[in-house]
Coordinates of N, CA, C and O in Angstrom, one line a residue:
X11 N 21.5 6.2 -4.5 CA 22.1 6.1 -3.2 C 22.2 4.7 -2.7 O 21.3 3.9 -2.9
X12 N 23.3 4.4 -2.0 CA 23.4 3.1 -1.4 C 22.6 3.1 -0.1 O 22.5 4.1 0.6
X13 N 22.1 1.9 0.3 CA 21.3 1.8 1.5 C 22.0 2.2 2.8 O 21.4 2.8 3.7
X14 N 23.3 2.0 2.9 CA 24.1 2.3 4.1 C 24.7 3.7 4.0 O 25.5 4.1 4.9
X15 N 24.5 4.4 2.9 CA 25.1 5.7 2.7 C 24.3 6.7 3.7 O 23.1 6.6 3.8
X16 N 25.1 7.6 4.3 CA 24.5 8.5 5.2 C 23.7 9.5 4.5 O 24.0 9.9 3.3
X17 N 22.6 9.9 5.1 CA 21.7 11.0 4.5 C 22.5 12.3 4.5 O 23.2 12.6 5.5
X18 N 22.3 13.1 3.5 CA 23.0 14.4 3.5 C 22.1 15.3 4.4 O 21.0 15.0 4.7
X19 N 22.6 16.5 4.7 CA 21.9 17.4 5.6 C 20.6 17.8 5.1 O 19.6 17.8 5.9
X20 N 20.5 18.1 3.9 CA 19.2 18.5 3.3 C 18.1 17.4 3.4 O 17.0 17.6 3.8
X21 N 18.5 16.2 3.0 CA 17.6 15.0 3.1 C 17.2 14.8 4.6 O 16.0 14.5 4.8
X22 N 18.1 14.9 5.5 CA 17.8 14.6 6.9 C 16.9 15.7 7.4 O 15.9 15.4 8.1
X23 N 17.1 17.0 7.0 CA 16.2 18.1 7.5 C 14.8 17.9 6.9 O 13.8 18.1 7.6
X24 N 14.7 17.5 5.7 CA 13.4 17.2 5.1 C 12.7 16.1 5.8 O 11.5 16.2 6.1
X25 N 13.4 15.0 6.1 CA 12.8 13.9 6.8 C 12.3 14.3 8.2 O 11.2 13.9 8.6
X26 N 13.1 15.1 8.8 CA 12.8 15.6 10.2 C 11.5 16.4 10.1 O 10.6 16.3 10.9
X27 N 11.4 17.3 9.1 CA 10.2 18.1 8.9 C 9.0 17.3 8.6 O 7.9 17.5 9.2
X28 N 9.2 16.3 7.8 CA 8.0 15.4 7.4 C 7.6 14.5 8.6 O 6.5 13.9 8.5
X29 N 8.5 14.3 9.6 CA 8.2 13.4 10.7 C 7.4 14.1 11.8 O 7.2 13.5 12.8
X30 N 7.1 15.4 11.7 CA 6.3 16.1 12.7 C 5.0 15.4 12.9 O 4.4 15.0 11.9
X31 N 4.5 15.3 14.1 CA 3.3 14.5 14.4 C 2.3 15.4 15.0 O 2.6 16.4 15.6
X32 N 1.0 14.9 15.0 CA -0.1 15.6 15.7 C -0.1 15.4 17.2 O -0.6 16.3 17.9
X33 N 0.3 14.2 17.6 CA 0.3 13.9 19.0 C 1.7 14.3 19.7 O 2.7 13.9 19.1
X34 N 1.6 15.1 20.7 CA 2.9 15.5 21.4 C 3.7 14.3 21.8 O 4.9 14.4 21.8
X35 N 3.1 13.2 22.2 CA 3.8 12.0 22.7 C 4.7 11.5 21.6 O 5.8 11.1 21.8
X36 N 4.1 11.5 20.4 CA 4.9 11.0 19.2 C 6.1 12.0 18.9 O 7.2 11.6 18.6
X37 N 5.7 13.3 19.0 CA 6.8 14.3 18.7 C 8.0 14.1 19.7 O 9.1 14.3 19.3
X38 N 7.7 13.8 20.9 CA 8.8 13.6 21.9 C 9.7 12.4 21.5 O 10.9 12.6 21.5
X39 N 9.1 11.3 21.1 CA 9.9 10.2 20.6 C 10.7 10.6 19.3 O 11.9 10.3 19.2
X40 N 10.1 11.3 18.4 CA 10.7 11.6 17.1 C 11.9 12.6 17.4 O 12.9 12.5 16.8
X41 N 11.6 13.6 18.2 CA 12.7 14.6 18.6 C 13.9 13.9 19.2 O 15.0 14.2 18.9
X42 N 13.6 13.0 20.2 CA 14.7 12.3 20.8 C 15.5 11.5 19.8 O 16.7 11.4 19.8
X43 N 14.7 10.9 18.9 CA 15.4 10.1 17.8 C 16.3 10.9 17.0 O 17.5 10.5 16.8
X44 N 15.9 12.1 16.6 CA 16.7 12.9 15.7 C 17.9 13.5 16.5 O 19.0 13.7 16.0
X45 N 17.7 13.8 17.8 CA 18.8 14.3 18.6 C 19.9 13.2 18.8 O 21.1 13.5 18.7
X46 N 19.4 12.0 18.9 CA 20.4 10.9 19.1 C 21.0 10.3 17.9 O 22.2 10.1 17.8
X47 N 20.2 10.2 16.8 CA 20.6 9.5 15.6 C 20.7 10.3 14.4 O 21.2 9.8 13.3
X48 N 20.2 11.5 14.4 CA 20.0 12.3 13.2 C 21.3 12.4 12.3 O 21.2 12.3 11.1
X49 N 22.4 12.7 13.0 CA 23.7 12.9 12.2 C 24.2 11.6 11.6 O 25.0 11.6 10.7
X50 N 23.7 10.4 12.1 CA 24.2 9.2 11.6 C 23.2 8.3 10.8 O 23.4 7.2 10.5
X51 N 22.1 8.9 10.4 CA 21.0 8.2 9.7 C 21.5 7.8 8.3 O 22.1 8.7 7.6
X52 N 21.2 6.6 7.9 CA 21.5 6.2 6.6 C 20.2 6.0 5.7 O 19.1 6.2 6.3
X53 N 20.4 5.8 4.5 CA 19.2 5.7 3.6 C 18.2 4.7 4.0 O 17.0 4.9 4.0
X54 N 18.7 3.5 4.4 CA 17.8 2.4 4.8 C 17.0 2.8 6.0 O 15.8 2.5 6.1
X55 N 17.7 3.4 7.0 CA 17.0 3.8 8.2 C 15.9 4.9 7.8 O 14.8 4.9 8.4
X56 N 16.3 5.8 6.9 CA 15.3 6.8 6.5 C 14.1 6.2 5.9 O 13.0 6.6 6.1
X57 N 14.3 5.1 5.1 CA 13.2 4.4 4.5 C 12.3 3.8 5.6 O 11.0 3.9 5.5
X58 N 12.9 3.2 6.6 CA 12.1 2.6 7.7 C 11.4 3.7 8.5 O 10.2 3.5 8.8
X59 N 12.0 4.8 8.7 CA 11.3 5.9 9.4 C 10.2 6.4 8.6 O 9.1 6.7 9.1
X60 N 10.4 6.6 7.3 CA 9.3 7.1 6.4 C 8.1 6.1 6.5 O 6.9 6.6 6.6
X61 N 8.3 4.8 6.4 CA 7.3 3.9 6.5 C 6.5 4.0 7.8 O 5.2 4.1 7.8
X62 N 7.2 4.2 8.9 CA 6.5 4.4 10.2 C 5.8 5.7 10.2 O 4.6 5.8 10.8
X63 N 6.3 6.8 9.7 CA 5.6 8.1 9.7 C 4.4 8.1 8.8 O 3.6 9.0 8.9
X64 N 4.2 7.1 8.0 CA 3.0 7.0 7.2 C 1.8 6.4 8.0 O 0.7 6.5 7.5
X65 N 2.1 6.0 9.2 CA 1.0 5.5 10.0 C 0.2 6.6 10.7 O 0.7 7.7 10.8
X66 N -1.0 6.3 11.2 CA -1.7 7.2 11.9 C -1.0 7.5 13.2 O -0.2 6.6 13.7
X67 N -1.3 8.6 13.9 CA -0.6 8.9 15.2 C -0.9 7.8 16.2 O 0.1 7.4 16.9
X68 N -2.1 7.3 16.3 CA -2.4 6.3 17.3 C -1.7 5.0 17.0 O -1.2 4.4 18.0
X69 N -1.6 4.6 15.8 CA -0.9 3.3 15.5 C 0.6 3.5 15.7 O 1.2 2.5 16.2
X70 N 1.1 4.6 15.4 CA 2.6 4.8 15.7 C 2.8 4.8 17.2 O 3.8 4.2 17.6
X71 N 2.0 5.5 17.9 CA 2.2 5.5 19.4 C 2.1 4.1 20.0 O 2.9 3.7 20.8
X72 N 1.1 3.3 19.5 CA 1.0 1.9 20.0 C 2.3 1.1 19.7 O 2.7 0.4 20.6
X73 N 2.9 1.3 18.6 CA 4.2 0.6 18.3 C 5.3 1.2 19.2 O 6.1 0.4 19.7
X74 N 5.4 2.5 19.4 CA 6.5 3.0 20.1 C 6.4 2.7 21.6 O 7.4 2.5 22.3
X75 N 5.2 2.5 22.1 CA 4.9 2.1 23.5 C 4.9 0.6 23.7 O 4.6 0.1 24.8
X76 N 5.2 -0.1 22.7 CA 5.2 -1.6 22.7 C 3.8 -2.2 23.0 O 3.7 -3.3 23.5
X77 N 2.8 -1.5 22.7 CA 1.4 -2.0 22.8 C 1.2 -3.0 21.7 O 0.3 -3.9 21.8
X78 N 1.9 -2.8 20.5 CA 1.8 -3.6 19.3 C 3.2 -3.8 18.8 O 4.1 -3.0 19.1
X79 N 3.3 -4.8 17.9 CA 4.5 -5.0 17.2 C 4.2 -4.9 15.7 O 3.1 -5.2 15.3
X80 N 5.2 -4.6 14.8 CA 4.9 -4.5 13.4 C 4.4 -5.8 12.8 O 5.0 -6.9 13.1
X81 N 3.4 -5.7 12.0 CA 2.9 -6.9 11.2 C 2.7 -6.5 9.8 O 2.7 -5.3 9.4
X82 N 2.5 -7.5 8.9 CA 2.2 -7.2 7.5 C 3.3 -6.5 6.9 O 4.5 -6.8 7.0
X83 N 2.9 -5.4 6.1 CA 3.9 -4.6 5.4 C 4.9 -3.9 6.3 O 6.0 -3.5 5.8
X84 N 4.6 -3.8 7.6 CA 5.5 -3.1 8.5 C 6.6 -4.1 9.1 O 7.5 -3.6 9.7
X85 N 6.3 -5.4 8.9 CA 7.2 -6.4 9.5 C 8.5 -6.5 8.6 O 8.7 -7.6 7.9
X86 N 9.3 -5.5 8.6 CA 10.6 -5.5 7.8 C 11.7 -5.2 8.7 O 11.6 -4.6 9.7
X87 N 12.9 -5.7 8.3 CA 14.1 -5.4 9.1 C 14.3 -3.8 9.3 O 14.7 -3.4 10.4
X88 N 14.1 -3.1 8.3 CA 14.3 -1.6 8.4 C 13.4 -1.0 9.4 O 13.8 -0.1 10.2
X89 N 12.1 -1.4 9.4 CA 11.1 -0.8 10.3 C 11.5 -1.3 11.7 O 11.4 -0.5 12.6
X90 N 11.8 -2.5 11.9 CA 12.2 -3.0 13.2 C 13.4 -2.3 13.8 O 13.4 -1.9 15.0
X91 N 14.4 -2.1 13.0 CA 15.6 -1.4 13.4 C 15.2 0.1 13.9 O 15.6 0.5 14.9
X92 N 14.5 0.8 13.0 CA 14.2 2.2 13.4 C 13.2 2.2 14.6 O 13.3 3.1 15.4
X93 N 12.3 1.3 14.7 CA 11.4 1.3 15.8 C 12.2 1.1 17.1 O 11.9 1.7 18.1
X94 N 13.1 0.2 17.1 CA 14.0 0.0 18.3 C 14.8 1.3 18.6 O 14.9 1.6 19.8
X95 N 15.2 2.0 17.6 CA 15.9 3.3 17.8 C 14.9 4.3 18.4 O 15.3 5.0 19.3
X96 N 13.7 4.4 17.9 CA 12.7 5.2 18.5 C 12.4 4.9 19.9 O 12.2 5.8 20.7
X97 N 12.3 3.6 20.2 CA 11.9 3.2 21.6 C 13.0 3.4 22.6 O 12.8 3.5 23.8
X98 N 14.3 3.4 22.1 CA 15.4 3.5 23.1 C 15.3 4.8 23.8 O 15.1 5.9 23.2
X99 N 15.6 4.8 25.1 CA 15.6 6.0 25.9 C 17.0 6.2 26.4 O 17.4 5.6 27.4
X100 N 17.8 7.0 25.7 CA 19.1 7.3 26.1 C 19.0 8.2 27.3 O 18.3 9.2 27.3
X101 N 19.9 7.9 28.3 CA 19.9 8.9 29.5 C 20.4 10.3 29.0 O 21.3 10.4 28.2
X102 N 19.8 11.2 29.6 CA 20.1 12.6 29.2 C 21.2 13.1 30.2 O 21.2 12.8 31.4
X103 N 22.1 13.8 29.6 CA 23.2 14.3 30.4 C 22.8 15.4 31.4 O 23.3 15.4 32.6
X104 N 21.8 16.2 31.0 CA 21.3 17.2 31.9 C 19.9 17.6 31.4 O 19.5 17.3 30.3
X105 N 19.2 18.4 32.3 CA 17.9 18.9 31.9 C 18.0 19.9 30.8 O 17.0 20.3 30.2
X106 N 19.2 20.5 30.6 CA 19.4 21.5 29.6 C 19.5 21.0 28.2 O 19.5 21.8 27.2
X107 N 19.6 19.7 28.0 CA 19.7 19.1 26.7 C 18.6 19.5 25.7 O 17.5 19.5 26.1

């Protein structure tokens, strides 16, 4: 697969399932991410998300809340891109979304 190739539906669904978290706060970020970007995720972004999902819940939450920034092995363009996508708060059209 090419890095910018879109994920197919099966790969996207598997990634979403694997991205479930123990902390409800993290799940909120992840669900918003998939609602906003799920249909347009590419292979590179999926790799960045997988790297982030390998973190502990507390470390992931610290990154999403901007308490910390990626360092070491996490300090990659893919991780930074996906982290900014996770952090973005798109306005909701209605409470029914």
